[in-house]
PDB file of C-alpha atoms in Angstrom:
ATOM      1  CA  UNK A   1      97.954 116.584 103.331  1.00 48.00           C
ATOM      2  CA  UNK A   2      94.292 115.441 103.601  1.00 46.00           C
ATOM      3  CA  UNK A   3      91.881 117.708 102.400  1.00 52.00           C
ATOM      4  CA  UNK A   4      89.003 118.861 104.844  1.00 49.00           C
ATOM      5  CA  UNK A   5      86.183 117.169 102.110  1.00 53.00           C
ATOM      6  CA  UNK A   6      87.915 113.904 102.536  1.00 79.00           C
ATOM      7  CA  UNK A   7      87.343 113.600 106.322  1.00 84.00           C
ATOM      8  CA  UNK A   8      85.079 110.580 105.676  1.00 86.00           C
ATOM      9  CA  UNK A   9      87.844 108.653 103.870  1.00 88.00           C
ATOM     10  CA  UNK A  10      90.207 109.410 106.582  1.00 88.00           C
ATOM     11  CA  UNK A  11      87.926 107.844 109.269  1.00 90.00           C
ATOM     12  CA  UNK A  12      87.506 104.703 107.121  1.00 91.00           C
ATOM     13  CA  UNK A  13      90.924 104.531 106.594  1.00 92.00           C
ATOM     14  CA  UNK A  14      91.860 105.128 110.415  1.00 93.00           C
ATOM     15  CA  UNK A  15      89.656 102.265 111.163  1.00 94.00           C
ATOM     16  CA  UNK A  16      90.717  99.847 108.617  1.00 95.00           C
ATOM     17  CA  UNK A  17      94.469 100.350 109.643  1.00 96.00           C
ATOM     18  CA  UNK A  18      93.277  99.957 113.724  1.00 96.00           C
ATOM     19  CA  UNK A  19      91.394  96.767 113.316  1.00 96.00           C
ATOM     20  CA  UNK A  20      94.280  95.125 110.863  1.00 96.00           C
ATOM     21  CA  UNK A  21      96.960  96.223 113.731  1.00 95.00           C
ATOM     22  CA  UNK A  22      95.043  95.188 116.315  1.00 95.00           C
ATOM     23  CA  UNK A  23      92.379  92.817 115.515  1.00 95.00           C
ATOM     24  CA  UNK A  24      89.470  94.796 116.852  1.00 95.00           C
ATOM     25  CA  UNK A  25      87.056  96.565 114.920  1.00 92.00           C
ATOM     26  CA  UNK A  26      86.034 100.121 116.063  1.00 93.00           C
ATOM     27  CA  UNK A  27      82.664 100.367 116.466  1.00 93.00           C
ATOM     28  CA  UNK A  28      82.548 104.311 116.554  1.00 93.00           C
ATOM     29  CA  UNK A  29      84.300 106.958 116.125  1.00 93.00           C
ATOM     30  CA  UNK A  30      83.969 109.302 119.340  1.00 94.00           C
ATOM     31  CA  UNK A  31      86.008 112.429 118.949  1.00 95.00           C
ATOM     32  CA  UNK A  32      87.982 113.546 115.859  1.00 93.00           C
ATOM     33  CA  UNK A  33      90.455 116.262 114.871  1.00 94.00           C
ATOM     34  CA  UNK A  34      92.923 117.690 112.959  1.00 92.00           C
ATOM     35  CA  UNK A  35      95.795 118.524 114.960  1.00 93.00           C
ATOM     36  CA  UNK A  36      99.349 119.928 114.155  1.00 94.00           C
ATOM     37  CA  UNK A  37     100.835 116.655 113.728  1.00 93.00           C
ATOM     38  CA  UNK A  38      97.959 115.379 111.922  1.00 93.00           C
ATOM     39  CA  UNK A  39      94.666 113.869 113.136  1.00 94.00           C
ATOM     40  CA  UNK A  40      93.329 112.535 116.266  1.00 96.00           C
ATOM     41  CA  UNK A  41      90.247 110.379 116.813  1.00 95.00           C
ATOM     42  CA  UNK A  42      89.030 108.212 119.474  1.00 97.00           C
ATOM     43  CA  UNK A  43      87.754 105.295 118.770  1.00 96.00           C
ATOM     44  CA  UNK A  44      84.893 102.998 120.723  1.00 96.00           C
ATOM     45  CA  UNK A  45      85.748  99.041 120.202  1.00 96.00           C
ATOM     46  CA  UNK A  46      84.533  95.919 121.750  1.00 95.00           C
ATOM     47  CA  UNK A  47      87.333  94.082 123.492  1.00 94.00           C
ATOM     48  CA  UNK A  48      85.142  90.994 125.003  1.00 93.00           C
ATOM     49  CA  UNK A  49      81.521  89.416 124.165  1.00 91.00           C
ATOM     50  CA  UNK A  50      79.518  88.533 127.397  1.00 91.00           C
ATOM     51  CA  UNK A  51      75.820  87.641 127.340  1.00 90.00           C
ATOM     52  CA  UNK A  52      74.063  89.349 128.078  1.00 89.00           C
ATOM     53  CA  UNK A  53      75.286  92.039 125.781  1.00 87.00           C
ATOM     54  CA  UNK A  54      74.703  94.741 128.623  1.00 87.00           C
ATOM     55  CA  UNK A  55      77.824  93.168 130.359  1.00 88.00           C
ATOM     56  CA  UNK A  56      80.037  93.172 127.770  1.00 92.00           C
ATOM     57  CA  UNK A  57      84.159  94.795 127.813  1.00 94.00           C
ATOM     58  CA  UNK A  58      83.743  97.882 125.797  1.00 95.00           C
ATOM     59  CA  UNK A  59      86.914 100.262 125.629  1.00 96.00           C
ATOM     60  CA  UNK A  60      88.238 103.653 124.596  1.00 96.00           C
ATOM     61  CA  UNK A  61      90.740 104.327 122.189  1.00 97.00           C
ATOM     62  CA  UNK A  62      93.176 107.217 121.632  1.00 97.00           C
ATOM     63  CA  UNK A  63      94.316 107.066 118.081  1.00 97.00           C
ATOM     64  CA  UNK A  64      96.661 108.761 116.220  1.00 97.00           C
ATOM     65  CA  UNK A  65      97.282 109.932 112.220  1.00 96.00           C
ATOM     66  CA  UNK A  66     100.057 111.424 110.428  1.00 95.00           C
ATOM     67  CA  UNK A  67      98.890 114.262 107.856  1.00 91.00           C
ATOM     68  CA  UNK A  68      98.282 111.512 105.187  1.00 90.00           C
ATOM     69  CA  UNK A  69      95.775 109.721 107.289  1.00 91.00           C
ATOM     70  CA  UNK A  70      98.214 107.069 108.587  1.00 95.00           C
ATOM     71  CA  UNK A  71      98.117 105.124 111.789  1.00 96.00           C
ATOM     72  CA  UNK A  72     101.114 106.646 113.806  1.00 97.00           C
ATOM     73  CA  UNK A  73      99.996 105.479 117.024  1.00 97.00           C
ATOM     74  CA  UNK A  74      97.533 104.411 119.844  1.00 97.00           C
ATOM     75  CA  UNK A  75      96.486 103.580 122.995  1.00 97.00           C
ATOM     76  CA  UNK A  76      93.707 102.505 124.673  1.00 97.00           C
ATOM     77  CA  UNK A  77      92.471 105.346 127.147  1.00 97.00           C
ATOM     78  CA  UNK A  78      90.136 103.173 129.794  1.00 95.00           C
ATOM     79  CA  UNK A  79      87.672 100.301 129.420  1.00 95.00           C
ATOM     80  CA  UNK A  80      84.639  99.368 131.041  1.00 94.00           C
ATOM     81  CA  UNK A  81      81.026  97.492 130.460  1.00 92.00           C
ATOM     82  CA  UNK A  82      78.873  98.156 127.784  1.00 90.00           C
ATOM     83  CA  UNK A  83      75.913  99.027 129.851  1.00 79.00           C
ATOM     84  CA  UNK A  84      77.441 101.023 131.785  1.00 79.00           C
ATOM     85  CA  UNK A  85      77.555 104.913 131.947  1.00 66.00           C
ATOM     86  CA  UNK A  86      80.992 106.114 131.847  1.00 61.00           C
ATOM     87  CA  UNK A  87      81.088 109.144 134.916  1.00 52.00           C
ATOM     88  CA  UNK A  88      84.474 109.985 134.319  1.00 59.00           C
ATOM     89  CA  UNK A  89      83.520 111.921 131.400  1.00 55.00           C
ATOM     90  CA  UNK A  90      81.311 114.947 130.313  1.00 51.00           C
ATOM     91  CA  UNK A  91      77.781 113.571 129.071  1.00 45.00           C
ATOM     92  CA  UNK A  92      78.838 109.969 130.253  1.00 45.00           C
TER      93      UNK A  92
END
């Protein structure tokens, strides 16, 4: 079980596992928590470079860690462009 003082290893871990499984890297962490099978994060990534940058395919990630910290699962939750406000969700 991960302890609650190593919550910063177990977001650099999430991430490394994410990008080598998938090949993108997560450019921020949204939403994290410890759930009863685990953790769950969500995860902000960069699926394709457009110029300008504004227009570029940014999308969400649901992500998904056993009590150890390891990758169990994901799936990507919507995507849209970078400069874009996302109105589907609180703050957005």
């Amino acid at each position: 079980m991960v302890k609650q003082d190593n919550t910063a290893e177990v977001l650099r871990e999430a991430r490394a596992q994410f990008a080598e499984l998938t090949g993108l890297t997560a450019e921020s962490v949204t939403s994290f928590e410890q759930t009863e099978d685990g953790w769950s994060l969500e995860v902000e990534v960069l699926e394709l470079a457009r110029v300008p940058d504004t227009m570029s395919l940014m999308a969400s990630y649901r992500v998904a860690l056993d009590p150890r910290g390891q990758l169990t699962g994901y799936r990507r939750l919507h995507r849209y462009e970078r400069g874009r406000a996302d109105a589907r969700r609180p703050g957005g």
